[in-house]
Amino acid sequence: LEDFMRDLERIRLGPLHELESRLNEAQAFHAHALRSTNPRAEREAMARVESIAQSTRTAAVEARRLLEALKGEVDNLPASAGTTEVNVRHQSFAGVSERLRTLLHSHCEAQQKFRTEMDAKLRRQFRDYNFEADDTTLAAMADGHRSDQSGGRPGSSTSQ
């Protein structure tokens, strides 16, 4: 049981902590990109957002991999394991698994909110420069701008 609990704690303090840190960092760069009026600063913030998103994915994959490895120790306990040990393992594993699920949900929500707000910002910017453009034209222009910022990969600058 001690080894199992130590392994869960390593996951919690390792990849889950990394994931939470990256989410907090991403929120700061989301705000920076949304507030930026300088194209260069905006591009730099967007590049940092993408880099953080990649770090977030890496931490999430690592946490999931480690949890999957421990799942066998929860599901396949020997008959000699007492009820208390079984309950402690199940509850502890469920708590760490739920934390991962919550962090991933938060990440997805933050990314979606950022994409929506960035789209609105780009449309405002294009509308300011193209008074006569309709919404369809503005959306196409914004999509092209996002593609340019991500090195030609549409939508990749804010991928999950």
mmCIF file of C-alpha atoms in Angstrom:
data_model
loop_
_atom_site.group_PDB
_atom_site.id
_atom_site.type_symbol
_atom_site.label_atom_id
_atom_site.label_comp_id
_atom_site.label_asym_id
_atom_site.label_seq_id
_atom_site.Cartn_x
_atom_site.Cartn_y
_atom_site.Cartn_z
ATOM 1 C CA LEU A 1 0.000 0.000 0.000
ATOM 2 C CA GLU A 2 2.839 2.410 0.821
ATOM 3 C CA ASP A 3 4.414 1.950 -2.609
ATOM 4 C CA PHE A 4 1.054 2.499 -4.292
ATOM 5 C CA MET A 5 0.415 5.686 -2.322
ATOM 6 C CA ARG A 6 3.959 6.902 -3.044
ATOM 7 C CA ASP A 7 3.388 6.305 -6.778
ATOM 8 C CA LEU A 8 0.122 8.270 -6.668
ATOM 9 C CA GLU A 9 1.876 11.105 -4.854
ATOM 10 C CA ARG A 10 4.574 11.166 -7.565
ATOM 11 C CA ILE A 11 1.854 11.552 -10.181
ATOM 12 C CA ARG A 12 0.170 14.285 -8.184
ATOM 13 C CA LEU A 13 3.405 16.215 -7.588
ATOM 14 C CA GLY A 14 4.837 15.475 -11.046
ATOM 15 C CA PRO A 15 2.692 15.576 -14.165
ATOM 16 C CA LEU A 16 -0.496 16.821 -12.459
ATOM 17 C CA HIS A 17 1.389 19.701 -10.862
ATOM 18 C CA GLU A 18 3.029 20.430 -14.223
ATOM 19 C CA LEU A 19 -0.375 20.387 -15.914
ATOM 20 C CA GLU A 20 -1.835 22.794 -13.367
ATOM 21 C CA SER A 21 1.169 25.116 -13.673
ATOM 22 C CA ARG A 22 0.881 25.155 -17.479
ATOM 23 C CA LEU A 23 -2.832 25.976 -17.230
ATOM 24 C CA ASN A 24 -2.101 28.959 -15.009
ATOM 25 C CA GLU A 25 0.678 30.099 -17.324
ATOM 26 C CA ALA A 26 -1.586 29.705 -20.372
ATOM 27 C CA GLN A 27 -4.235 31.921 -18.826
ATOM 28 C CA ALA A 28 -1.670 34.696 -18.388
ATOM 29 C CA PHE A 29 -0.549 34.439 -22.022
ATOM 30 C CA HIS A 30 -4.152 34.217 -23.225
ATOM 31 C CA ALA A 31 -4.798 37.538 -21.513
ATOM 32 C CA HIS A 32 -1.586 39.000 -22.936
ATOM 33 C CA ALA A 33 -2.471 37.951 -26.506
ATOM 34 C CA LEU A 34 -5.992 39.330 -26.149
ATOM 35 C CA ARG A 35 -4.797 42.688 -24.752
ATOM 36 C CA SER A 36 -1.906 43.114 -27.152
ATOM 37 C CA THR A 37 -2.240 45.814 -29.779
ATOM 38 C CA ASN A 38 1.244 45.263 -31.177
ATOM 39 C CA PRO A 39 1.300 42.559 -33.888
ATOM 40 C CA ARG A 40 4.764 41.341 -32.895
ATOM 41 C CA ALA A 41 3.842 41.058 -29.212
ATOM 42 C CA GLU A 42 0.624 39.278 -30.197
ATOM 43 C CA ARG A 43 2.534 36.782 -32.361
ATOM 44 C CA GLU A 44 4.993 36.145 -29.531
ATOM 45 C CA ALA A 45 2.157 35.586 -27.062
ATOM 46 C CA MET A 46 0.418 33.253 -29.528
ATOM 47 C CA ALA A 47 3.650 31.284 -30.000
ATOM 48 C CA ARG A 48 3.962 30.988 -26.230
ATOM 49 C CA VAL A 49 0.319 29.855 -25.972
ATOM 50 C CA GLU A 50 1.054 27.098 -28.492
ATOM 51 C CA SER A 51 4.200 26.054 -26.640
ATOM 52 C CA ILE A 52 2.298 25.909 -23.351
ATOM 53 C CA ALA A 53 -0.481 23.896 -24.996
ATOM 54 C CA GLN A 54 2.126 21.350 -26.124
ATOM 55 C CA SER A 55 3.599 21.157 -22.594
ATOM 56 C CA THR A 56 0.077 20.710 -21.254
ATOM 57 C CA ARG A 57 -0.577 17.821 -23.637
ATOM 58 C CA THR A 58 2.722 16.182 -22.701
ATOM 59 C CA ALA A 59 1.977 16.416 -18.967
ATOM 60 C CA ALA A 60 -1.563 15.079 -19.469
ATOM 61 C CA VAL A 61 -0.327 12.111 -21.522
ATOM 62 C CA GLU A 62 2.312 11.320 -18.895
ATOM 63 C CA ALA A 63 -0.205 11.510 -16.038
ATOM 64 C CA ARG A 64 -2.624 9.268 -17.919
ATOM 65 C CA ARG A 65 0.138 6.766 -18.739
ATOM 66 C CA LEU A 66 1.219 6.573 -15.098
ATOM 67 C CA LEU A 67 -2.365 6.237 -13.873
ATOM 68 C CA GLU A 68 -3.017 3.447 -16.382
ATOM 69 C CA ALA A 69 0.039 1.621 -15.040
ATOM 70 C CA LEU A 70 -1.323 1.908 -11.489
ATOM 71 C CA LYS A 71 -4.863 0.921 -12.433
ATOM 72 C CA GLY A 72 -3.873 -2.740 -12.451
ATOM 73 C CA GLU A 73 -2.842 -2.447 -8.820
ATOM 74 C CA VAL A 74 -6.329 -1.191 -7.989
ATOM 75 C CA ASP A 75 -8.305 -3.652 -10.096
ATOM 76 C CA ASN A 76 -6.247 -6.790 -9.436
ATOM 77 C CA LEU A 77 -5.661 -6.810 -5.718
ATOM 78 C CA PRO A 78 -4.865 -10.207 -4.202
ATOM 79 C CA ALA A 79 -7.577 -11.890 -2.148
ATOM 80 C CA SER A 80 -5.412 -11.330 0.935
ATOM 81 C CA ALA A 81 -5.830 -7.558 0.650
ATOM 82 C CA GLY A 82 -8.093 -6.263 3.378
ATOM 83 C CA THR A 83 -11.230 -4.219 2.809
ATOM 84 C CA THR A 84 -9.580 -1.101 4.200
ATOM 85 C CA GLU A 85 -6.650 -1.379 1.810
ATOM 86 C CA VAL A 86 -8.997 -1.962 -1.127
ATOM 87 C CA ASN A 87 -11.058 1.102 -0.188
ATOM 88 C CA VAL A 88 -7.993 3.302 0.341
ATOM 89 C CA ARG A 89 -6.553 2.309 -3.031
ATOM 90 C CA HIS A 90 -9.841 2.840 -4.851
ATOM 91 C CA GLN A 91 -10.534 6.205 -3.221
ATOM 92 C CA SER A 92 -6.992 7.493 -3.645
ATOM 93 C CA PHE A 93 -6.815 6.400 -7.261
ATOM 94 C CA ALA A 94 -10.246 7.894 -7.961
ATOM 95 C CA GLY A 95 -9.176 11.207 -6.393
ATOM 96 C CA VAL A 96 -6.072 11.551 -8.534
ATOM 97 C CA SER A 97 -7.956 10.413 -11.654
ATOM 98 C CA GLU A 98 -10.686 12.975 -10.984
ATOM 99 C CA ARG A 99 -8.057 15.693 -10.545
ATOM 100 C CA LEU A 100 -6.648 14.845 -13.978
ATOM 101 C CA ARG A 101 -10.136 14.900 -15.493
ATOM 102 C CA THR A 102 -10.895 18.276 -13.877
ATOM 103 C CA LEU A 103 -7.630 19.803 -15.078
ATOM 104 C CA LEU A 104 -8.213 18.548 -18.629
ATOM 105 C CA HIS A 105 -11.746 19.925 -18.586
ATOM 106 C CA SER A 106 -10.414 23.288 -17.377
ATOM 107 C CA HIS A 107 -7.808 23.245 -20.147
ATOM 108 C CA CYS A 108 -10.421 22.564 -22.826
ATOM 109 C CA GLU A 109 -12.722 25.287 -21.501
ATOM 110 C CA ALA A 110 -9.879 27.822 -21.317
ATOM 111 C CA GLN A 111 -8.765 26.999 -24.856
ATOM 112 C CA GLN A 112 -12.306 27.306 -26.210
ATOM 113 C CA LYS A 113 -12.853 30.620 -24.413
ATOM 114 C CA PHE A 114 -9.539 31.922 -25.714
ATOM 115 C CA ARG A 115 -10.371 30.918 -29.295
ATOM 116 C CA THR A 116 -13.760 32.618 -29.052
ATOM 117 C CA GLU A 117 -12.289 35.807 -27.588
ATOM 118 C CA MET A 118 -9.412 35.864 -30.090
ATOM 119 C CA ASP A 119 -11.862 35.405 -32.975
ATOM 120 C CA ALA A 120 -13.880 38.347 -31.661
ATOM 121 C CA LYS A 121 -10.718 40.457 -31.355
ATOM 122 C CA LEU A 122 -9.636 39.627 -34.906
ATOM 123 C CA ARG A 123 -13.086 40.428 -36.277
ATOM 124 C CA ARG A 124 -13.047 43.794 -34.488
ATOM 125 C CA GLN A 125 -9.605 44.552 -35.903
ATOM 126 C CA PHE A 126 -10.639 43.600 -39.429
ATOM 127 C CA ARG A 127 -13.903 45.507 -39.113
ATOM 128 C CA ASP A 128 -11.930 48.611 -38.081
ATOM 129 C CA TYR A 129 -9.877 48.349 -41.273
ATOM 130 C CA ASN A 130 -12.647 47.116 -43.576
ATOM 131 C CA PHE A 131 -15.783 49.071 -42.778
ATOM 132 C CA GLU A 132 -17.802 47.632 -45.643
ATOM 133 C CA ALA A 133 -16.956 43.933 -45.181
ATOM 134 C CA ASP A 134 -19.757 41.578 -44.182
ATOM 135 C CA ASP A 135 -19.480 38.943 -41.424
ATOM 136 C CA THR A 136 -18.594 36.138 -43.851
ATOM 137 C CA THR A 137 -15.738 38.152 -45.327
ATOM 138 C CA LEU A 138 -14.524 39.144 -41.860
ATOM 139 C CA ALA A 139 -14.582 35.484 -40.711
ATOM 140 C CA ALA A 140 -12.553 34.432 -43.769
ATOM 141 C CA MET A 141 -10.046 37.216 -43.122
ATOM 142 C CA ALA A 142 -9.739 36.232 -39.451
ATOM 143 C CA ASP A 143 -9.210 32.576 -40.424
ATOM 144 C CA GLY A 144 -6.447 33.639 -42.800
ATOM 145 C CA HIS A 145 -4.831 35.746 -40.086
ATOM 146 C CA ARG A 146 -4.844 32.815 -37.626
ATOM 147 C CA SER A 147 -3.338 30.607 -40.327
ATOM 148 C CA ASP A 148 -0.563 33.166 -40.897
ATOM 149 C CA GLN A 149 0.205 33.351 -37.181
ATOM 150 C CA SER A 150 0.479 29.581 -36.872
ATOM 151 C CA GLY A 151 2.884 29.133 -39.760
ATOM 152 C CA GLY A 152 0.210 28.145 -42.252
ATOM 153 C CA ARG A 153 -1.529 25.589 -40.071
ATOM 154 C CA PRO A 154 -5.127 26.840 -39.682
ATOM 155 C CA GLY A 155 -6.209 26.824 -36.057
ATOM 156 C CA SER A 156 -2.968 25.361 -34.751
ATOM 157 C CA SER A 157 -2.043 28.439 -32.748
ATOM 158 C CA THR A 158 -4.775 27.617 -30.236
ATOM 159 C CA SER A 159 -4.966 23.840 -30.476
ATOM 160 C CA GLN A 160 -5.706 21.729 -27.439
#
